XYZ file of C-alpha atoms in Angstrom:
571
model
C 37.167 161.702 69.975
C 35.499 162.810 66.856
C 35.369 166.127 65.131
C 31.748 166.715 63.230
C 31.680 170.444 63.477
C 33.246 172.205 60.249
C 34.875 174.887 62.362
C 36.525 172.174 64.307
C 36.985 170.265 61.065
C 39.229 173.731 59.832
C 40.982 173.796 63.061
C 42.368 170.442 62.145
C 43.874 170.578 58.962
C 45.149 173.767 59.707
C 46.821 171.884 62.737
C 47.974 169.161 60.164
C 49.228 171.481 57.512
C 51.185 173.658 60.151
C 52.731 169.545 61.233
C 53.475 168.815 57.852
C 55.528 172.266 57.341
C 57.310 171.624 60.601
C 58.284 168.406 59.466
C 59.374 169.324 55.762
C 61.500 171.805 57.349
C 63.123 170.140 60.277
C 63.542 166.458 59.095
C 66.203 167.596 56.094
C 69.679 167.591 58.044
C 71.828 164.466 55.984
C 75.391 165.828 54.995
C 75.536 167.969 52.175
C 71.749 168.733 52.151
C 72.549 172.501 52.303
C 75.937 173.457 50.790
C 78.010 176.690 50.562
C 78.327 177.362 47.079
C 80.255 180.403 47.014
C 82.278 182.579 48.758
C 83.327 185.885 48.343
C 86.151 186.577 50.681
C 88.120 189.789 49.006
C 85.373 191.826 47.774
C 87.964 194.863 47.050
C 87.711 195.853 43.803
C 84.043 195.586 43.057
C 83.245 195.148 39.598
C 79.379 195.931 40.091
C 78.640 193.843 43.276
C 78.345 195.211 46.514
C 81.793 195.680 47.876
C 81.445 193.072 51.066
C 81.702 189.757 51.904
C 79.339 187.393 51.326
C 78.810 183.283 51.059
C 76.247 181.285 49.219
C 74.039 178.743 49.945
C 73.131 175.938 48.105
C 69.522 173.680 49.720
C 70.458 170.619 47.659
C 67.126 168.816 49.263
C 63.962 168.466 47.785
C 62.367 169.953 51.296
C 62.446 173.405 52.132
C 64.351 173.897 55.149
C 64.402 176.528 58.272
C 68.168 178.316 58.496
C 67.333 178.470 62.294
C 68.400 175.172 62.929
C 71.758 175.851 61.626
C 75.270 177.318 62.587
C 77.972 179.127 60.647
C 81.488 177.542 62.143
C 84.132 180.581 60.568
C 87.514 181.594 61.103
C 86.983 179.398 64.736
C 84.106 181.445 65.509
C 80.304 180.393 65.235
C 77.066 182.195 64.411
C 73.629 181.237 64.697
C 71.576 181.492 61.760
C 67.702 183.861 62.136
C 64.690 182.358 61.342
C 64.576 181.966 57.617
C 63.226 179.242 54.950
C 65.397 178.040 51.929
C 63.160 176.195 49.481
C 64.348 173.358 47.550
C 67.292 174.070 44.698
C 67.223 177.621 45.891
C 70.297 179.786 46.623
C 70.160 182.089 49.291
C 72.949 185.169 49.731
C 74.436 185.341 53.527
C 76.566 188.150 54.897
C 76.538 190.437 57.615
C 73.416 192.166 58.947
C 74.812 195.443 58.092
C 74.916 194.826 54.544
C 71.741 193.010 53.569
C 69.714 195.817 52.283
C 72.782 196.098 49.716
C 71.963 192.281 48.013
C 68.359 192.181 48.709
C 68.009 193.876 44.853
C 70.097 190.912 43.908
C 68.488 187.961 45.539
C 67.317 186.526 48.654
C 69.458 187.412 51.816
C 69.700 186.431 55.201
C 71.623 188.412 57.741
C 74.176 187.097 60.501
C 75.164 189.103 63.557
C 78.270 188.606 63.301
C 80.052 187.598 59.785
C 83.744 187.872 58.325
C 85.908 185.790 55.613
C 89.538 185.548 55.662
C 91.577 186.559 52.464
C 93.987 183.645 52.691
C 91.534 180.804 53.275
C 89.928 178.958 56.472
C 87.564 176.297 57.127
C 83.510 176.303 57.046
C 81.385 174.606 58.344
C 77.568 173.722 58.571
C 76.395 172.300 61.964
C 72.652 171.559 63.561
C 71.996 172.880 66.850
C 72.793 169.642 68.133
C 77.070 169.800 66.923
C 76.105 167.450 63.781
C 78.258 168.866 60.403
C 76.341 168.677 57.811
C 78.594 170.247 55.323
C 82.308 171.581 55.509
C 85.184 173.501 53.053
C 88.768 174.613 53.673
C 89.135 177.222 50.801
C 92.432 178.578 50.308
C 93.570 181.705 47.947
C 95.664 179.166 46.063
C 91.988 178.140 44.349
C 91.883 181.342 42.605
C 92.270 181.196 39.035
C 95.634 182.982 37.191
C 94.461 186.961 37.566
C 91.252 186.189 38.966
C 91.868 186.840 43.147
C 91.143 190.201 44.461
C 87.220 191.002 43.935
C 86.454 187.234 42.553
C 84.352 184.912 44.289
C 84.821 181.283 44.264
C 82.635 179.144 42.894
C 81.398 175.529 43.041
C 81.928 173.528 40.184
C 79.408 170.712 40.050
C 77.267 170.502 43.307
C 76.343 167.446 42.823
C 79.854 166.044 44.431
C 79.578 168.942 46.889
C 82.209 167.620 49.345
C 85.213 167.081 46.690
C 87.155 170.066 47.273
C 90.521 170.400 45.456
C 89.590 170.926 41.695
C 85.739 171.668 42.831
C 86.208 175.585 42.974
C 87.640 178.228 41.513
C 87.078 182.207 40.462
C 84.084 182.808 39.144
C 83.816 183.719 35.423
C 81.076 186.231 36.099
C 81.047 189.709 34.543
C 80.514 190.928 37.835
C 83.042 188.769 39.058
C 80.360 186.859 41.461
C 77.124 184.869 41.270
C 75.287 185.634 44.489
C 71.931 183.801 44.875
C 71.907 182.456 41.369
C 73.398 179.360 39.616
C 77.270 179.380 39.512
C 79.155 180.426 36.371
C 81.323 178.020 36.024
C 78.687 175.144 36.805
C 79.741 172.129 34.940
C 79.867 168.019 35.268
C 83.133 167.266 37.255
C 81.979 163.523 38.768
C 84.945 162.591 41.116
C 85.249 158.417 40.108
C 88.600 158.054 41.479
C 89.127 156.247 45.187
C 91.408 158.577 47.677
C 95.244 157.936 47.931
C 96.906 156.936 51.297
C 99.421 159.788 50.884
C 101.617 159.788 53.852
C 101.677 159.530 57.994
C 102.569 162.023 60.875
C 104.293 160.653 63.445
C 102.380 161.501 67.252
C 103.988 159.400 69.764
C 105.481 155.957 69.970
C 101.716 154.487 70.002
C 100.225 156.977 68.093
C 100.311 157.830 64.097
C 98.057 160.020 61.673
C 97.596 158.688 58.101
C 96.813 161.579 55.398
C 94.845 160.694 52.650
C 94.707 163.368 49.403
C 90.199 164.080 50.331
C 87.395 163.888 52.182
C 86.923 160.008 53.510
C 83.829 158.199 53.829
C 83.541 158.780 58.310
C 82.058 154.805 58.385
C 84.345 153.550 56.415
C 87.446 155.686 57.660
C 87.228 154.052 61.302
C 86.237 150.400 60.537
C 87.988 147.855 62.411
C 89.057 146.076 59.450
C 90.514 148.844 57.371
C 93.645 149.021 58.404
C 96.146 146.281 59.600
C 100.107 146.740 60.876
C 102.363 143.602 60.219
C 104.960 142.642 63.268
C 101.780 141.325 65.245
C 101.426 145.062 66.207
C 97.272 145.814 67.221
C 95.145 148.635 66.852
C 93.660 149.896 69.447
C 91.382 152.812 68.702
C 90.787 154.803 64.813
C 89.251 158.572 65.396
C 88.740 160.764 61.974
C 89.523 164.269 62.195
C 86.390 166.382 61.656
C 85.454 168.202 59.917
C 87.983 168.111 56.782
C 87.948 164.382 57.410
C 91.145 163.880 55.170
C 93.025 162.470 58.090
C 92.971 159.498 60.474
C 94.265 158.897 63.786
C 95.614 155.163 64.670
C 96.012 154.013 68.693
C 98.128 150.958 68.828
C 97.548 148.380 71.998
C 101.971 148.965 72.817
C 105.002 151.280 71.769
C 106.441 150.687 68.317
C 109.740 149.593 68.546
C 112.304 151.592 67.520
C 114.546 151.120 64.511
C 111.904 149.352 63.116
C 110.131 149.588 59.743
C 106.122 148.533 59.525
C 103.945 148.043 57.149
C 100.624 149.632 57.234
C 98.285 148.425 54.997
C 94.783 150.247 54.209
C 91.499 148.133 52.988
C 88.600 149.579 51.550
C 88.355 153.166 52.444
C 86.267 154.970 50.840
C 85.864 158.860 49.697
C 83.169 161.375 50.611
C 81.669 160.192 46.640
C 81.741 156.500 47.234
C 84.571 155.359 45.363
C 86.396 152.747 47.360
C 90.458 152.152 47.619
C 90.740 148.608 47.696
C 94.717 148.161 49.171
C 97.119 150.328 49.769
C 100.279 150.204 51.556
C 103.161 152.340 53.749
C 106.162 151.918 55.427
C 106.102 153.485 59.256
C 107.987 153.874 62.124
C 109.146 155.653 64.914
C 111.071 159.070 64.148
C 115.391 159.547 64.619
C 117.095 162.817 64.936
C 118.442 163.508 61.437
C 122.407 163.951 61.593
C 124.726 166.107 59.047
C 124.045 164.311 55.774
C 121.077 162.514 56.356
C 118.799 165.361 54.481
C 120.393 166.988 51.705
C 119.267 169.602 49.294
C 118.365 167.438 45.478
C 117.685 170.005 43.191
C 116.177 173.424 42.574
C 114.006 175.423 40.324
C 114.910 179.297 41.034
C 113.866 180.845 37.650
C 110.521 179.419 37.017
C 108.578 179.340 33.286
C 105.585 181.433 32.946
C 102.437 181.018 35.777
C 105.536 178.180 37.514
C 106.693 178.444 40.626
C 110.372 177.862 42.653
C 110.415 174.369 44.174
C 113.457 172.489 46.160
C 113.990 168.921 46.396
C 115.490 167.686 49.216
C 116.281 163.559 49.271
C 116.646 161.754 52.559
C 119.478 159.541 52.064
C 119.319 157.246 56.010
C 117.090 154.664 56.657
C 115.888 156.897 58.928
C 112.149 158.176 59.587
C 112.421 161.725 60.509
C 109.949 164.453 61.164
C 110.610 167.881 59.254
C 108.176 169.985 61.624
C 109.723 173.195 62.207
C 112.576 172.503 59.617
C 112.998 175.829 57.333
C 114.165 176.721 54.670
C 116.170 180.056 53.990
C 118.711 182.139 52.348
C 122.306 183.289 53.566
C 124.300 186.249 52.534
C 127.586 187.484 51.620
C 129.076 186.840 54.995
C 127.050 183.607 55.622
C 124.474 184.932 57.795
C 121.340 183.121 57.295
C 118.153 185.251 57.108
C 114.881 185.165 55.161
C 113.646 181.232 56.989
C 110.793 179.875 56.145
C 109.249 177.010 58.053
C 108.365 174.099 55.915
C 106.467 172.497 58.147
C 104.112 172.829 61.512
C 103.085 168.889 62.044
C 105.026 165.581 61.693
C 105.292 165.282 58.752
C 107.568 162.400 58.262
C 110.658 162.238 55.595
C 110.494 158.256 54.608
C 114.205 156.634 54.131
C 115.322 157.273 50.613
C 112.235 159.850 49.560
C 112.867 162.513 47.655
C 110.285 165.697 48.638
C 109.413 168.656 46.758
C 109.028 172.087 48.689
C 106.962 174.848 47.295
C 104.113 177.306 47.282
C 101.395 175.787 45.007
C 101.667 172.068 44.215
C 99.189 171.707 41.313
C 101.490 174.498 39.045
C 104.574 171.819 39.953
C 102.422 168.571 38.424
C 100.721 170.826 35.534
C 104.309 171.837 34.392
C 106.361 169.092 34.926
C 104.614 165.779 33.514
C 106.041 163.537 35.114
C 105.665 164.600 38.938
C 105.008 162.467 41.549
C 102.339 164.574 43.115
C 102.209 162.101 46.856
C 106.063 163.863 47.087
C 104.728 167.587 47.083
C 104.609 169.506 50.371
C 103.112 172.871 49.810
C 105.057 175.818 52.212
C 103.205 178.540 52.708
C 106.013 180.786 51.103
C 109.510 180.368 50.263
C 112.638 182.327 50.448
C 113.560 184.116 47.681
C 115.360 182.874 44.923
C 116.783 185.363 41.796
C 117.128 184.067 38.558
C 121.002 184.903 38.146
C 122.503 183.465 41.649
C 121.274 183.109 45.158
C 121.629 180.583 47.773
C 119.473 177.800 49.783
C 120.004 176.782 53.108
C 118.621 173.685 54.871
C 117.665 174.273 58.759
C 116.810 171.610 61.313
C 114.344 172.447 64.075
C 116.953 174.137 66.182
C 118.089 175.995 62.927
C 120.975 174.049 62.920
C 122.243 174.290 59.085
C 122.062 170.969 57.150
C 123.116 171.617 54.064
C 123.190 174.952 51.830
C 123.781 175.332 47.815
C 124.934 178.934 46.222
C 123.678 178.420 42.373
C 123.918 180.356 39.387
C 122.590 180.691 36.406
C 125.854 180.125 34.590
C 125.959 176.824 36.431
C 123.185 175.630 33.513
C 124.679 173.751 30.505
C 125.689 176.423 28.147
C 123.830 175.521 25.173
C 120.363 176.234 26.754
C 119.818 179.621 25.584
C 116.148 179.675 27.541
C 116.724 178.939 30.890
C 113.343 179.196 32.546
C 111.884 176.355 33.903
C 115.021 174.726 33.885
C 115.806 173.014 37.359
C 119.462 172.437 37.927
C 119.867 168.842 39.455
C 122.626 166.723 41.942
C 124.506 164.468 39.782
C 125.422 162.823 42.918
C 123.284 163.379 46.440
C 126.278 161.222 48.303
C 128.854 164.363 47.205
C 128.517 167.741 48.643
C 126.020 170.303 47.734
C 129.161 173.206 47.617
C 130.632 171.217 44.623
C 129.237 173.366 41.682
C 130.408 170.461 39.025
C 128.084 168.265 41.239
C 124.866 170.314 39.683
C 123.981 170.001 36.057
C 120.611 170.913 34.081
C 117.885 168.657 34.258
C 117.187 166.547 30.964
C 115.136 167.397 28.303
C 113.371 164.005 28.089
C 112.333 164.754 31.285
C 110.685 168.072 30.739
C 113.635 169.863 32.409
C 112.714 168.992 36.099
C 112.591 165.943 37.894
C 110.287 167.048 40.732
C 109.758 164.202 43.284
C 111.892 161.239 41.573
C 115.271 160.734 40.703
C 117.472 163.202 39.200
C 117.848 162.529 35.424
C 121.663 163.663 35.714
C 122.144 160.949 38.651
C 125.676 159.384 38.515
C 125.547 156.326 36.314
C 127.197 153.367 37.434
C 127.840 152.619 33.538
C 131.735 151.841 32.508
C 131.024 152.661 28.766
C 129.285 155.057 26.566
C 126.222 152.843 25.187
C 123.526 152.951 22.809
C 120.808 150.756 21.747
C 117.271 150.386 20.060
C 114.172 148.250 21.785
C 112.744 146.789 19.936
C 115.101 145.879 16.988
C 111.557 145.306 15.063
C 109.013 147.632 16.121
C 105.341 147.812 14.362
C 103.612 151.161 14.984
C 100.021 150.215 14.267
C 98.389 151.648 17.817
C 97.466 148.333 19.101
C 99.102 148.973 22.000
C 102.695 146.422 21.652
C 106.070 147.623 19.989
C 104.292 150.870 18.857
C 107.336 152.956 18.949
C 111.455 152.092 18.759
C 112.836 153.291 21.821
C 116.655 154.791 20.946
C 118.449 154.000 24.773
C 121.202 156.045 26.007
C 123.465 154.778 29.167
C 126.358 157.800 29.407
C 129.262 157.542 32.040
C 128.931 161.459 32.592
C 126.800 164.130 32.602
C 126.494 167.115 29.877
C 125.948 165.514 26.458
C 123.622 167.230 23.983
C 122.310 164.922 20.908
C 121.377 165.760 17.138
C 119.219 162.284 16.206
C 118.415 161.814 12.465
C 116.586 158.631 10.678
C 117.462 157.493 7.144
C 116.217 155.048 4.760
C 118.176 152.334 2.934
C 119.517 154.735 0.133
C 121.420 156.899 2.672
C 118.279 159.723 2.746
C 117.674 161.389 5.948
C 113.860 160.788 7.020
C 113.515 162.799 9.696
C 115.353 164.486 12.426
C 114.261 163.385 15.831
C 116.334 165.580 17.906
C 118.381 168.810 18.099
C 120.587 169.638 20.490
C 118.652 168.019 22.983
C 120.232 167.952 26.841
C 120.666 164.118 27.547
C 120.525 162.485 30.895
C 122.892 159.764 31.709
C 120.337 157.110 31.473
C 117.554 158.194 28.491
C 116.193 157.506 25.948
C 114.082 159.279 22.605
C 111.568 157.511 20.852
C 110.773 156.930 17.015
C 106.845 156.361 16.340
C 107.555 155.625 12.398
C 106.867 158.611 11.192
C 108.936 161.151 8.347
C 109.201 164.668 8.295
C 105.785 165.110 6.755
C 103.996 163.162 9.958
C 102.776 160.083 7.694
C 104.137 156.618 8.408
C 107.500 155.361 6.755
C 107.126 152.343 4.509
C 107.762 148.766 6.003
C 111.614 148.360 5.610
C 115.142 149.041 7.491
C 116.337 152.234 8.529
C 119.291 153.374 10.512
C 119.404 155.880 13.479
C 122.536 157.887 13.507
C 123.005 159.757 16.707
C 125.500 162.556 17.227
C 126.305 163.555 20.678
C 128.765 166.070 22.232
C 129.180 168.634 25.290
C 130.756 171.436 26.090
C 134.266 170.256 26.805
C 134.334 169.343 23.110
C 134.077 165.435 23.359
C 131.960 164.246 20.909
C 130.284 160.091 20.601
C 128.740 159.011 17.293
C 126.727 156.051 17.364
C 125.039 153.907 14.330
C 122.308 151.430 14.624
C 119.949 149.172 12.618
C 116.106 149.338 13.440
C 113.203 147.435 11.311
C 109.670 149.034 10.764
C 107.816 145.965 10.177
C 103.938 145.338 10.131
C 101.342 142.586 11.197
C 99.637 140.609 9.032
């Protein structure tokens, strides 16, 4: 058939051009095409924004794109989105019906039927008419920036990795406290380069398990047949993700585990929502025991926290037990020893490995940005915590049928009495095999350690030494940054707990140097470091020096050690 006519001619690339619309608005659906970049879930106060809730979206795609072919999944409702085109790169402002002709002055707005955000957090998501997600977020309130919650949005940090979440958002540094329908304020480059972390399982049944990785995985990659192998001759029978947060993945074996058995799980390259790839990883599993009196005990506690911290417990599972901690609580007793004020720690399986130690608290990043040395895969997050005063309280440790495990009444005066600043100071269990009622059993962290020992072992942990020792590695150290015998280490091995240490440096004619350490809380295995430097922060000359360390505690014993370190150099 042929078309020679030129109003027939018209008819057809009108047809055409109304095809090629239809298809550069249909045809863009791939993952993380259109984004929310933005959410404004506690509107109240306003700081010049309309005082409602709205999101932000984000069309990532270089093809404009109809909203009608989308839902909004919220607060486990769903909406449909109206009829409405998002061009390419262009942010769009969505919130309830009601309140559109209120951000129409401030950008492009599309109005839902029904539309609400929850203060605390939730998940969104992004599906096609046909179920596919095409984008998802969990926000939580704990994303907020320090004094930045109520009437902040949160905001996308680099769109370009639009499925990293934790680290991606936070308030937004607007005047107006919000950046509807225009570029984010805090837009910057935040590439995520670094593969996901096999964090932990959840126990489901004797053939079932749930391994929780730290992000978003890769959904191909998360359920290949080859990623994951069980030693023992154990099978896997089926792998399912967990959509939409896809940070989780459920493992079918072919028979029952058996019990009192420990497995190894190892995971092969799975990879995150960005692409980066985790080669190996390992974990021990097994079936879950019933935890008896002793088997969970309380570690340590922070109950007067530095500025921005927050309270934590450690609690250290001392069987060689597996045991699940869901519906465990924490809690506080009284006078009389009623226990009140409990907290659950935990809703799912989350399983306490044999010998772990686990951190409880509310906000897990303040723990790692505080306390250096952390061990952040040992965090659980609660969503609040008893309450814990800075002069004396207690803690009490409940099973699921709030049976109580262990409990610890601390004070403040239980801290080593030369710390005149006792904030952020954990107190720690010299011993977890003695009880937690003994007070001389808790001690203050070390000061090595940054005064908390959240997730490891306590720095005030009974030493097995006979004898008070002290000694320098290297004997010849060479601090010229390359990398080997930079820095004399200055070793400590104590047979008890409580010493404080004044550390001073001299040269060959007897003249002090430098003073390395004052009154500095000592654990019973530590050390303090020399990088060859004098008072005035330049590097000693090549030569001999001697380290003179002066240590006593409160119950008036006093050490004194002497040793002989060389600063040499490479030629």
């Amino acid at each position: 058939m042929t078309c020679a006519k030129p109003g027939c001619r018209s008819i057809l690339i009108c047809t055409f051009c109304i095809l090629l619309l239809f298809i550069n608005t249909t045809l863009a659906q791939q993952t993380n095409e259109l984004i929310i970049s933005e959410i404004m879930a506690d509107p109240t106060p306003a700081k010049g924004l309309p005082e409602k809730e709205y999101l932000e979206l984000y069309n990532r795609s270089g093809k404009a794109l109809n909203l009608n072919q989308f839902v909004l999944g919220y607060n486990n409702s769903t909406v449909s989105f109206p009829d409405f085109i998002i061009q390419p790169k262009e942010y769009v402002i969505v919130t309830n019906r009601n309140n559109v002709s209120e951000f129409q002055a401030i950008g492009r707005t599309v109005g839902l039927s029904s539309f609400s955000l929850l203060n605390t957090g939730t998940t969104l998501t992004l599906k096609t008419n046909s179920n596919r997600t095409v984008f998802s977020v969990t926000y939580t309130s704990k994303w907020y920036s320090t004094g930045k919650t109520q009437g902040f949005s949160l905001e996308m940090i680099d769109t370009e990795f639009a499925c990293v979440e934790t680290g991606n958002w936070v308030s937004s540094e607007a005047v107006l406290q919000g950046t509807p329908g225009k570029e984010n304020s805090v837009k910057a480059s935040r590439p995520d380069l670094t593969p996901p972390v096999l964090q932990r399982y959840e126990y489901l049944n004797n053939q079932q398990i749930k391994l929780v990785f730290n992000e978003k995985l890769d959904s191909l990659s998360a359920v290949s047949q080859l990623a994951y192998t069980v030693d023992k001759s154990v099978q896997i029978k089926s792998i399912v993700t967990e959509s939409p947060a896809n940070t989780s993945v459920t493992l079918t074996f072919q028979s029952d585990l058996q019990t009192k058995t420990s497995y190894t799980l190892t995971a092969r390259n799975v990879a995150d929502c960005s692409g980066n790839v985790l080669k190996e990883a390992s974990l021990q599993v097994g079936i879950v025991s019933e935890a008896d009196s002793g088997d969970v005990v309380l570690n340590e506690i922070l109950f007067n926290p530095g500025s921005g911290g927050e309270d934590f417990v450690e609690i250290y599972n001392r069987s060689n037990k597996f045991i699940s901690l869901k519906n465990w609580a924490l809690a506080n007793a009284d006078n009389t020893g009623t226990v009140g004020n409990i907290k659950p720690i935990t809703l799912t399986n989350y399983v306490l490995m044999p010998g772990q130690f686990l951190v409880l608290t509310r906000n897990a990043s303040v723990i790692s940005s505080q306390y250096y040395k952390t061990i952040a895969s040992h965090i659980l997050e609660m969503e609040s915590l008893p309450a814990f005063a800075n002069e004396k309280g207690t803690v009490v440790l409940l099973n699921q049928l709030r049976k109580v495990l262990d409990r610890f009444d601390y004070s403040e005066t239980m801290h080593h009495g030369l710390i005149d600043n006792k904030a952020g100071v954990s107190l720690e269990k010299s011993d977890y095999n003695l009880p937690s009622s003994l007070p001389s059993n808790w001690h203050s962290a070390a000061a090595s350690d940054g005064y908390a020992t959240p997730g490891y072992a306590n720095s005030q942990y009974k030493s097995a030494a006979e004898s008070n020792t002290f000694m320098i590695e290297p004997e010849v150290f060479t601090p010229d940054g390359d990398g080997s015998d930079d820095v004399a280490q200055l070793k400590f091995q104590l047979t008890q707990t409580g010493f404080v240490a004044n550390l001073y440096v001299f040269d060959a004619n007897g003249r002090m140097l430098k003073q390395l350490a004052q009154n500095q809380i000592l654990g019973v295995n530590d050390q303090i470091v020399w990088d060859g430097k004098s008072y005035n922060n330049e590097l000693a000359p090549v030569g001999y020096y001697i380290i003179l360390a002066e240590l006593f505690n409160t119950n008036g014993e006093k050490l004194e050690f002497k040793a002989k370190v060389v600063l040499g150099a490479k030629y």
